[in-house]
Amino acid sequence: MATTIPIGDQVAATISYKNWKEAVICLYPGTEELTRYTVNKLHQLVQDNFDLSAYTLGTFLTYYWEFQKISRWLLQHGKIHANEERRLFQQGIPTSLWAKIARQLEILKLTHHPEDPYDVKDVYEAGNWHLKGTDTSVGIPRAKGILLVPTQQQVANNTVLTDSYIKKEDMEAAISAAVASAMTRIETMINTQF
């Protein structure tokens, strides 16, 4: 359905909604379809994920979903190739977890050439398997150094990471206070015995 829409000082022209929408979108930089995601954004996601100190199933799922969203778009638009996508996904996984995933995939994929990256889906499934029983909260980054209460499942599975639960300064102060209190009690006990 065409309508007459005056644009600026121009004489009213017959224009369709689709053409009008495209004309308006072109006025805003960065809204072009071909610049929705960049390879740099994918590299940044990979680096940010690799740098995480406390890694759980929830953070792994968030990484996978974000990575898929960006990499699928880049693949469809010819910005990256499948092998690059696979390599980047693997690079974003912290070393300790990647060692477990790689061992599992070496056993499961006997004919896989060692120089070829594993398929993203296979890495995702192996990572999912290794992180079972860890925190599954998704999308809410944990503030490092803030006291958080671990779940019963984390305590039972011994997956509580004290580094991410208690501020180091608070721990030092608590230890100093405990030592001072213990010393005072010991002195009192010694003085009362003699």
PDB file of N, CA and C in Angstrom, residues 77-165:
ATOM      1  N   HIS A  77      26.936 -14.528   6.789  1.00  0.00           N
ATOM      2  CA  HIS A  77      27.326 -13.370   5.989  1.00  0.00           C
ATOM      3  C   HIS A  77      28.761 -13.463   5.472  1.00  0.00           C
ATOM      4  N   GLY A  78      29.363 -14.655   5.581  1.00  0.00           N
ATOM      5  CA  GLY A  78      30.683 -14.888   5.019  1.00  0.00           C
ATOM      6  C   GLY A  78      31.819 -14.158   5.717  1.00  0.00           C
ATOM      7  N   LYS A  79      31.633 -13.776   6.964  1.00  0.00           N
ATOM      8  CA  LYS A  79      32.667 -13.042   7.700  1.00  0.00           C
ATOM      9  C   LYS A  79      33.697 -13.984   8.336  1.00  0.00           C
ATOM     10  N   ILE A  80      33.276 -15.212   8.660  1.00  0.00           N
ATOM     11  CA  ILE A  80      34.177 -16.228   9.196  1.00  0.00           C
ATOM     12  C   ILE A  80      33.858 -17.559   8.524  1.00  0.00           C
ATOM     13  N   HIS A  81      34.749 -18.532   8.711  1.00  0.00           N
ATOM     14  CA  HIS A  81      34.539 -19.867   8.170  1.00  0.00           C
ATOM     15  C   HIS A  81      34.296 -20.841   9.324  1.00  0.00           C
ATOM     16  N   ALA A  82      33.795 -22.019   9.009  1.00  0.00           N
ATOM     17  CA  ALA A  82      33.419 -23.002  10.023  1.00  0.00           C
ATOM     18  C   ALA A  82      34.584 -23.388  10.927  1.00  0.00           C
ATOM     19  N   ASN A  83      35.778 -23.600  10.368  1.00  0.00           N
ATOM     20  CA  ASN A  83      36.925 -23.972  11.203  1.00  0.00           C
ATOM     21  C   ASN A  83      37.303 -22.857  12.163  1.00  0.00           C
ATOM     22  N   GLU A  84      37.207 -21.614  11.712  1.00  0.00           N
ATOM     23  CA  GLU A  84      37.505 -20.484  12.593  1.00  0.00           C
ATOM     24  C   GLU A  84      36.494 -20.416  13.729  1.00  0.00           C
ATOM     25  N   GLU A  85      35.232 -20.676  13.415  1.00  0.00           N
ATOM     26  CA  GLU A  85      34.196 -20.691  14.446  1.00  0.00           C
ATOM     27  C   GLU A  85      34.529 -21.745  15.506  1.00  0.00           C
ATOM     28  N   ARG A  86      34.893 -22.939  15.065  1.00  0.00           N
ATOM     29  CA  ARG A  86      35.213 -24.023  15.994  1.00  0.00           C
ATOM     30  C   ARG A  86      36.420 -23.669  16.873  1.00  0.00           C
ATOM     31  N   ARG A  87      37.470 -23.131  16.247  1.00  0.00           N
ATOM     32  CA  ARG A  87      38.680 -22.769  16.997  1.00  0.00           C
ATOM     33  C   ARG A  87      38.384 -21.679  18.034  1.00  0.00           C
ATOM     34  N   LEU A  88      37.623 -20.681  17.630  1.00  0.00           N
ATOM     35  CA  LEU A  88      37.305 -19.592  18.552  1.00  0.00           C
ATOM     36  C   LEU A  88      36.490 -20.089  19.742  1.00  0.00           C
ATOM     37  N   PHE A  89      35.521 -20.960  19.490  1.00  0.00           N
ATOM     38  CA  PHE A  89      34.704 -21.471  20.596  1.00  0.00           C
ATOM     39  C   PHE A  89      35.589 -22.194  21.614  1.00  0.00           C
ATOM     40  N   GLN A  90      36.520 -22.987  21.121  1.00  0.00           N
ATOM     41  CA  GLN A  90      37.417 -23.721  22.007  1.00  0.00           C
ATOM     42  C   GLN A  90      38.347 -22.779  22.767  1.00  0.00           C
ATOM     43  N   GLN A  91      38.797 -21.711  22.117  1.00  0.00           N
ATOM     44  CA  GLN A  91      39.704 -20.758  22.763  1.00  0.00           C
ATOM     45  C   GLN A  91      39.043 -20.016  23.922  1.00  0.00           C
ATOM     46  N   GLY A  92      37.719 -19.913  23.905  1.00  0.00           N
ATOM     47  CA  GLY A  92      37.014 -19.196  24.962  1.00  0.00           C
ATOM     48  C   GLY A  92      36.779 -20.011  26.214  1.00  0.00           C
ATOM     49  N   ILE A  93      37.136 -21.285  26.194  1.00  0.00           N
ATOM     50  CA  ILE A  93      36.905 -22.152  27.350  1.00  0.00           C
ATOM     51  C   ILE A  93      38.161 -22.145  28.223  1.00  0.00           C
ATOM     52  N   PRO A  94      38.005 -21.880  29.528  1.00  0.00           N
ATOM     53  CA  PRO A  94      39.161 -21.855  30.421  1.00  0.00           C
ATOM     54  C   PRO A  94      39.985 -23.152  30.335  1.00  0.00           C
ATOM     55  N   THR A  95      41.276 -23.037  30.529  1.00  0.00           N
ATOM     56  CA  THR A  95      42.216 -24.135  30.326  1.00  0.00           C
ATOM     57  C   THR A  95      41.876 -25.384  31.127  1.00  0.00           C
ATOM     58  N   SER A  96      41.521 -25.223  32.397  1.00  0.00           N
ATOM     59  CA  SER A  96      41.245 -26.400  33.231  1.00  0.00           C
ATOM     60  C   SER A  96      40.049 -27.186  32.703  1.00  0.00           C
ATOM     61  N   LEU A  97      39.010 -26.493  32.265  1.00  0.00           N
ATOM     62  CA  LEU A  97      37.846 -27.178  31.708  1.00  0.00           C
ATOM     63  C   LEU A  97      38.169 -27.739  30.333  1.00  0.00           C
ATOM     64  N   TRP A  98      38.919 -26.984  29.519  1.00  0.00           N
ATOM     65  CA  TRP A  98      39.248 -27.460  28.176  1.00  0.00           C
ATOM     66  C   TRP A  98      40.044 -28.767  28.233  1.00  0.00           C
ATOM     67  N   ALA A  99      40.928 -28.918  29.211  1.00  0.00           N
ATOM     68  CA  ALA A  99      41.711 -30.151  29.337  1.00  0.00           C
ATOM     69  C   ALA A  99      40.784 -31.351  29.533  1.00  0.00           C
ATOM     70  N   LYS A 100      39.754 -31.206  30.348  1.00  0.00           N
ATOM     71  CA  LYS A 100      38.789 -32.296  30.579  1.00  0.00           C
ATOM     72  C   LYS A 100      37.978 -32.581  29.321  1.00  0.00           C
ATOM     73  N   ILE A 101      37.517 -31.517  28.657  1.00  0.00           N
ATOM     74  CA  ILE A 101      36.719 -31.682  27.442  1.00  0.00           C
ATOM     75  C   ILE A 101      37.547 -32.366  26.359  1.00  0.00           C
ATOM     76  N   ALA A 102      38.785 -31.914  26.178  1.00  0.00           N
ATOM     77  CA  ALA A 102      39.650 -32.489  25.143  1.00  0.00           C
ATOM     78  C   ALA A 102      39.901 -33.964  25.395  1.00  0.00           C
ATOM     79  N   ARG A 103      40.142 -34.334  26.661  1.00  0.00           N
ATOM     80  CA  ARG A 103      40.344 -35.756  26.981  1.00  0.00           C
ATOM     81  C   ARG A 103      39.118 -36.575  26.626  1.00  0.00           C
ATOM     82  N   GLN A 104      37.942 -36.057  26.977  1.00  0.00           N
ATOM     83  CA  GLN A 104      36.712 -36.785  26.684  1.00  0.00           C
ATOM     84  C   GLN A 104      36.508 -36.933  25.180  1.00  0.00           C
ATOM     85  N   LEU A 105      36.743 -35.861  24.432  1.00  0.00           N
ATOM     86  CA  LEU A 105      36.544 -35.915  22.980  1.00  0.00           C
ATOM     87  C   LEU A 105      37.584 -36.802  22.298  1.00  0.00           C
ATOM     88  N   GLU A 106      38.799 -36.854  22.843  1.00  0.00           N
ATOM     89  CA  GLU A 106      39.815 -37.753  22.280  1.00  0.00           C
ATOM     90  C   GLU A 106      39.369 -39.207  22.395  1.00  0.00           C
ATOM     91  N   ILE A 107      38.696 -39.528  23.488  1.00  0.00           N
ATOM     92  CA  ILE A 107      38.210 -40.899  23.691  1.00  0.00           C
ATOM     93  C   ILE A 107      37.004 -41.177  22.797  1.00  0.00           C
ATOM     94  N   LEU A 108      36.083 -40.223  22.725  1.00  0.00           N
ATOM     95  CA  LEU A 108      34.852 -40.434  21.953  1.00  0.00           C
ATOM     96  C   LEU A 108      35.054 -40.338  20.447  1.00  0.00           C
ATOM     97  N   LYS A 109      35.968 -39.505  19.998  1.00  0.00           N
ATOM     98  CA  LYS A 109      36.179 -39.257  18.564  1.00  0.00           C
ATOM     99  C   LYS A 109      37.546 -39.814  18.148  1.00  0.00           C
ATOM    100  N   LEU A 110      37.656 -41.115  18.091  1.00  0.00           N
ATOM    101  CA  LEU A 110      38.941 -41.764  17.820  1.00  0.00           C
ATOM    102  C   LEU A 110      39.524 -41.422  16.460  1.00  0.00           C
ATOM    103  N   THR A 111      38.678 -41.170  15.458  1.00  0.00           N
ATOM    104  CA  THR A 111      39.178 -40.896  14.109  1.00  0.00           C
ATOM    105  C   THR A 111      39.371 -39.407  13.838  1.00  0.00           C
ATOM    106  N   HIS A 112      39.161 -38.578  14.832  1.00  0.00           N
ATOM    107  CA  HIS A 112      39.294 -37.129  14.657  1.00  0.00           C
ATOM    108  C   HIS A 112      40.775 -36.762  14.563  1.00  0.00           C
ATOM    109  N   HIS A 113      41.131 -36.005  13.547  1.00  0.00           N
ATOM    110  CA  HIS A 113      42.527 -35.591  13.385  1.00  0.00           C
ATOM    111  C   HIS A 113      42.883 -34.576  14.467  1.00  0.00           C
ATOM    112  N   PRO A 114      44.029 -34.729  15.124  1.00  0.00           N
ATOM    113  CA  PRO A 114      44.375 -33.854  16.259  1.00  0.00           C
ATOM    114  C   PRO A 114      44.527 -32.375  15.908  1.00  0.00           C
ATOM    115  N   GLU A 115      44.836 -32.051  14.669  1.00  0.00           N
ATOM    116  CA  GLU A 115      45.005 -30.647  14.298  1.00  0.00           C
ATOM    117  C   GLU A 115      43.690 -29.956  13.939  1.00  0.00           C
ATOM    118  N   ASP A 116      42.637 -30.716  13.737  1.00  0.00           N
ATOM    119  CA  ASP A 116      41.344 -30.138  13.395  1.00  0.00           C
ATOM    120  C   ASP A 116      40.571 -29.795  14.661  1.00  0.00           C
ATOM    121  N   PRO A 117      39.916 -28.645  14.677  1.00  0.00           N
ATOM    122  CA  PRO A 117      39.107 -28.311  15.861  1.00  0.00           C
ATOM    123  C   PRO A 117      37.859 -29.183  15.921  1.00  0.00           C
ATOM    124  N   TYR A 118      37.389 -29.434  17.123  1.00  0.00           N
ATOM    125  CA  TYR A 118      36.166 -30.213  17.304  1.00  0.00           C
ATOM    126  C   TYR A 118      34.950 -29.366  16.954  1.00  0.00           C
ATOM    127  N   ASP A 119      33.880 -30.017  16.582  1.00  0.00           N
ATOM    128  CA  ASP A 119      32.639 -29.342  16.265  1.00  0.00           C
ATOM    129  C   ASP A 119      32.105 -28.645  17.519  1.00  0.00           C
ATOM    130  N   VAL A 120      31.532 -27.471  17.351  1.00  0.00           N
ATOM    131  CA  VAL A 120      31.021 -26.681  18.474  1.00  0.00           C
ATOM    132  C   VAL A 120      30.005 -27.495  19.275  1.00  0.00           C
ATOM    133  N   LYS A 121      29.156 -28.222  18.594  1.00  0.00           N
ATOM    134  CA  LYS A 121      28.120 -29.017  19.278  1.00  0.00           C
ATOM    135  C   LYS A 121      28.755 -30.084  20.168  1.00  0.00           C
ATOM    136  N   ASP A 122      29.802 -30.746  19.678  1.00  0.00           N
ATOM    137  CA  ASP A 122      30.477 -31.776  20.469  1.00  0.00           C
ATOM    138  C   ASP A 122      31.150 -31.175  21.699  1.00  0.00           C
ATOM    139  N   VAL A 123      31.783 -30.031  21.528  1.00  0.00           N
ATOM    140  CA  VAL A 123      32.446 -29.351  22.647  1.00  0.00           C
ATOM    141  C   VAL A 123      31.394 -28.905  23.666  1.00  0.00           C
ATOM    142  N   TYR A 124      30.282 -28.388  23.170  1.00  0.00           N
ATOM    143  CA  TYR A 124      29.202 -27.948  24.055  1.00  0.00           C
ATOM    144  C   TYR A 124      28.679 -29.116  24.893  1.00  0.00           C
ATOM    145  N   GLU A 125      28.432 -30.257  24.259  1.00  0.00           N
ATOM    146  CA  GLU A 125      27.909 -31.414  24.987  1.00  0.00           C
ATOM    147  C   GLU A 125      28.903 -31.932  26.021  1.00  0.00           C
ATOM    148  N   ALA A 126      30.179 -31.967  25.665  1.00  0.00           N
ATOM    149  CA  ALA A 126      31.198 -32.420  26.608  1.00  0.00           C
ATOM    150  C   ALA A 126      31.331 -31.440  27.780  1.00  0.00           C
ATOM    151  N   GLY A 127      31.308 -30.154  27.498  1.00  0.00           N
ATOM    152  CA  GLY A 127      31.382 -29.154  28.562  1.00  0.00           C
ATOM    153  C   GLY A 127      30.187 -29.232  29.481  1.00  0.00           C
ATOM    154  N   ASN A 128      29.037 -29.438  28.893  1.00  0.00           N
ATOM    155  CA  ASN A 128      27.809 -29.595  29.659  1.00  0.00           C
ATOM    156  C   ASN A 128      27.932 -30.777  30.615  1.00  0.00           C
ATOM    157  N   TRP A 129      28.494 -31.862  30.135  1.00  0.00           N
ATOM    158  CA  TRP A 129      28.647 -33.071  30.939  1.00  0.00           C
ATOM    159  C   TRP A 129      29.602 -32.832  32.104  1.00  0.00           C
ATOM    160  N   HIS A 130      30.713 -32.151  31.853  1.00  0.00           N
ATOM    161  CA  HIS A 130      31.707 -31.916  32.905  1.00  0.00           C
ATOM    162  C   HIS A 130      31.237 -30.909  33.949  1.00  0.00           C
ATOM    163  N   LEU A 131      30.334 -30.016  33.584  1.00  0.00           N
ATOM    164  CA  LEU A 131      29.888 -28.982  34.519  1.00  0.00           C
ATOM    165  C   LEU A 131      28.588 -29.339  35.231  1.00  0.00           C
ATOM    166  N   LYS A 132      28.070 -30.541  35.018  1.00  0.00           N
ATOM    167  CA  LYS A 132      26.858 -30.957  35.727  1.00  0.00           C
ATOM    168  C   LYS A 132      27.085 -30.840  37.221  1.00  0.00           C
ATOM    169  N   GLY A 133      26.106 -30.327  37.913  1.00  0.00           N
ATOM    170  CA  GLY A 133      26.215 -30.192  39.360  1.00  0.00           C
ATOM    171  C   GLY A 133      26.746 -28.852  39.817  1.00  0.00           C
ATOM    172  N   THR A 134      27.201 -28.006  38.882  1.00  0.00           N
ATOM    173  CA  THR A 134      27.641 -26.667  39.275  1.00  0.00           C
ATOM    174  C   THR A 134      26.451 -25.729  39.165  1.00  0.00           C
ATOM    175  N   ASP A 135      26.656 -24.501  39.547  1.00  0.00           N
ATOM    176  CA  ASP A 135      25.600 -23.490  39.542  1.00  0.00           C
ATOM    177  C   ASP A 135      25.031 -23.337  38.129  1.00  0.00           C
ATOM    178  N   THR A 136      23.714 -23.325  38.011  1.00  0.00           N
ATOM    179  CA  THR A 136      23.081 -23.207  36.705  1.00  0.00           C
ATOM    180  C   THR A 136      22.429 -21.855  36.474  1.00  0.00           C
ATOM    181  N   SER A 137      22.660 -20.888  37.363  1.00  0.00           N
ATOM    182  CA  SER A 137      22.070 -19.577  37.127  1.00  0.00           C
ATOM    183  C   SER A 137      22.681 -18.994  35.863  1.00  0.00           C
ATOM    184  N   VAL A 138      21.834 -18.430  35.036  1.00  0.00           N
ATOM    185  CA  VAL A 138      22.259 -17.958  33.720  1.00  0.00           C
ATOM    186  C   VAL A 138      21.992 -16.478  33.593  1.00  0.00           C
ATOM    187  N   GLY A 139      22.925 -15.767  32.980  1.00  0.00           N
ATOM    188  CA  GLY A 139      22.697 -14.377  32.629  1.00  0.00           C
ATOM    189  C   GLY A 139      22.929 -13.378  33.735  1.00  0.00           C
ATOM    190  N   ILE A 140      23.198 -13.835  34.944  1.00  0.00           N
ATOM    191  CA  ILE A 140      23.439 -12.906  36.038  1.00  0.00           C
ATOM    192  C   ILE A 140      24.891 -13.084  36.463  1.00  0.00           C
ATOM    193  N   PRO A 141      25.773 -12.196  36.024  1.00  0.00           N
ATOM    194  CA  PRO A 141      27.175 -12.347  36.399  1.00  0.00           C
ATOM    195  C   PRO A 141      27.355 -12.151  37.890  1.00  0.00           C
ATOM    196  N   ARG A 142      28.183 -12.970  38.496  1.00  0.00           N
ATOM    197  CA  ARG A 142      28.437 -12.854  39.929  1.00  0.00           C
ATOM    198  C   ARG A 142      29.450 -11.756  40.173  1.00  0.00           C
ATOM    199  N   ALA A 143      29.173 -10.927  41.147  1.00  0.00           N
ATOM    200  CA  ALA A 143      30.114  -9.872  41.507  1.00  0.00           C
ATOM    201  C   ALA A 143      31.242 -10.510  42.290  1.00  0.00           C
ATOM    202  N   LYS A 144      32.444 -10.392  41.782  1.00  0.00           N
ATOM    203  CA  LYS A 144      33.594 -11.029  42.430  1.00  0.00           C
ATOM    204  C   LYS A 144      33.875 -10.346  43.760  1.00  0.00           C
ATOM    205  N   GLY A 145      34.112 -11.170  44.755  1.00  0.00           N
ATOM    206  CA  GLY A 145      34.482 -10.637  46.052  1.00  0.00           C
ATOM    207  C   GLY A 145      33.318 -10.301  46.948  1.00  0.00           C
ATOM    208  N   ILE A 146      32.113 -10.654  46.598  1.00  0.00           N
ATOM    209  CA  ILE A 146      30.954 -10.371  47.440  1.00  0.00           C
ATOM    210  C   ILE A 146      30.491 -11.679  48.064  1.00  0.00           C
ATOM    211  N   LEU A 147      30.138 -11.630  49.337  1.00  0.00           N
ATOM    212  CA  LEU A 147      29.713 -12.819  50.035  1.00  0.00           C
ATOM    213  C   LEU A 147      28.410 -13.333  49.426  1.00  0.00           C
ATOM    214  N   LEU A 148      28.458 -14.539  48.910  1.00  0.00           N
ATOM    215  CA  LEU A 148      27.284 -15.194  48.356  1.00  0.00           C
ATOM    216  C   LEU A 148      27.076 -16.510  49.085  1.00  0.00           C
ATOM    217  N   VAL A 149      25.849 -16.906  49.259  1.00  0.00           N
ATOM    218  CA  VAL A 149      25.560 -18.154  49.945  1.00  0.00           C
ATOM    219  C   VAL A 149      25.536 -19.275  48.911  1.00  0.00           C
ATOM    220  N   PRO A 150      26.381 -20.300  49.082  1.00  0.00           N
ATOM    221  CA  PRO A 150      26.374 -21.397  48.123  1.00  0.00           C
ATOM    222  C   PRO A 150      25.126 -22.256  48.293  1.00  0.00           C
ATOM    223  N   THR A 151      24.724 -22.918  47.226  1.00  0.00           N
ATOM    224  CA  THR A 151      23.573 -23.808  47.291  1.00  0.00           C
ATOM    225  C   THR A 151      23.980 -25.101  47.976  1.00  0.00           C
ATOM    226  N   GLN A 152      22.999 -25.875  48.463  1.00  0.00           N
ATOM    227  CA  GLN A 152      23.288 -27.157  49.100  1.00  0.00           C
ATOM    228  C   GLN A 152      23.967 -28.105  48.121  1.00  0.00           C
ATOM    229  N   GLN A 153      23.555 -28.021  46.853  1.00  0.00           N
ATOM    230  CA  GLN A 153      24.143 -28.893  45.840  1.00  0.00           C
ATOM    231  C   GLN A 153      25.627 -28.562  45.643  1.00  0.00           C
ATOM    232  N   GLN A 154      25.981 -27.287  45.666  1.00  0.00           N
ATOM    233  CA  GLN A 154      27.382 -26.899  45.522  1.00  0.00           C
ATOM    234  C   GLN A 154      28.205 -27.420  46.695  1.00  0.00           C
ATOM    235  N   VAL A 155      27.654 -27.329  47.906  1.00  0.00           N
ATOM    236  CA  VAL A 155      28.362 -27.808  49.078  1.00  0.00           C
ATOM    237  C   VAL A 155      28.504 -29.327  49.008  1.00  0.00           C
ATOM    238  N   ALA A 156      27.424 -30.026  48.633  1.00  0.00           N
ATOM    239  CA  ALA A 156      27.444 -31.489  48.543  1.00  0.00           C
ATOM    240  C   ALA A 156      28.432 -31.975  47.480  1.00  0.00           C
ATOM    241  N   ASN A 157      28.511 -31.263  46.376  1.00  0.00           N
ATOM    242  CA  ASN A 157      29.406 -31.666  45.288  1.00  0.00           C
ATOM    243  C   ASN A 157      30.802 -31.084  45.444  1.00  0.00           C
ATOM    244  N   ASN A 158      31.020 -30.348  46.542  1.00  0.00           N
ATOM    245  CA  ASN A 158      32.308 -29.705  46.807  1.00  0.00           C
ATOM    246  C   ASN A 158      32.727 -28.803  45.643  1.00  0.00           C
ATOM    247  N   THR A 159      31.776 -28.042  45.086  1.00  0.00           N
ATOM    248  CA  THR A 159      32.082 -27.130  43.988  1.00  0.00           C
ATOM    249  C   THR A 159      32.026 -25.675  44.446  1.00  0.00           C
ATOM    250  N   VAL A 160      32.074 -25.453  45.743  1.00  0.00           N
ATOM    251  CA  VAL A 160      32.057 -24.095  46.270  1.00  0.00           C
ATOM    252  C   VAL A 160      33.434 -23.483  46.041  1.00  0.00           C
ATOM    253  N   LEU A 161      33.465 -22.365  45.370  1.00  0.00           N
ATOM    254  CA  LEU A 161      34.723 -21.669  45.101  1.00  0.00           C
ATOM    255  C   LEU A 161      34.837 -20.511  46.071  1.00  0.00           C
ATOM    256  N   THR A 162      35.603 -20.683  47.148  1.00  0.00           N
ATOM    257  CA  THR A 162      35.650 -19.661  48.187  1.00  0.00           C
ATOM    258  C   THR A 162      36.187 -18.343  47.664  1.00  0.00           C
ATOM    259  N   ASP A 163      37.029 -18.370  46.639  1.00  0.00           N
ATOM    260  CA  ASP A 163      37.593 -17.141  46.090  1.00  0.00           C
ATOM    261  C   ASP A 163      36.506 -16.199  45.599  1.00  0.00           C
ATOM    262  N   SER A 164      35.391 -16.752  45.101  1.00  0.00           N
ATOM    263  CA  SER A 164      34.344 -15.901  44.563  1.00  0.00           C
ATOM    264  C   SER A 164      33.255 -15.599  45.591  1.00  0.00           C
ATOM    265  N   TYR A 165      33.388 -16.101  46.822  1.00  0.00           N
ATOM    266  CA  TYR A 165      32.347 -15.903  47.809  1.00  0.00           C
ATOM    267  C   TYR A 165      32.712 -14.916  48.917  1.00  0.00           C
TER     268      TYR A 165
END
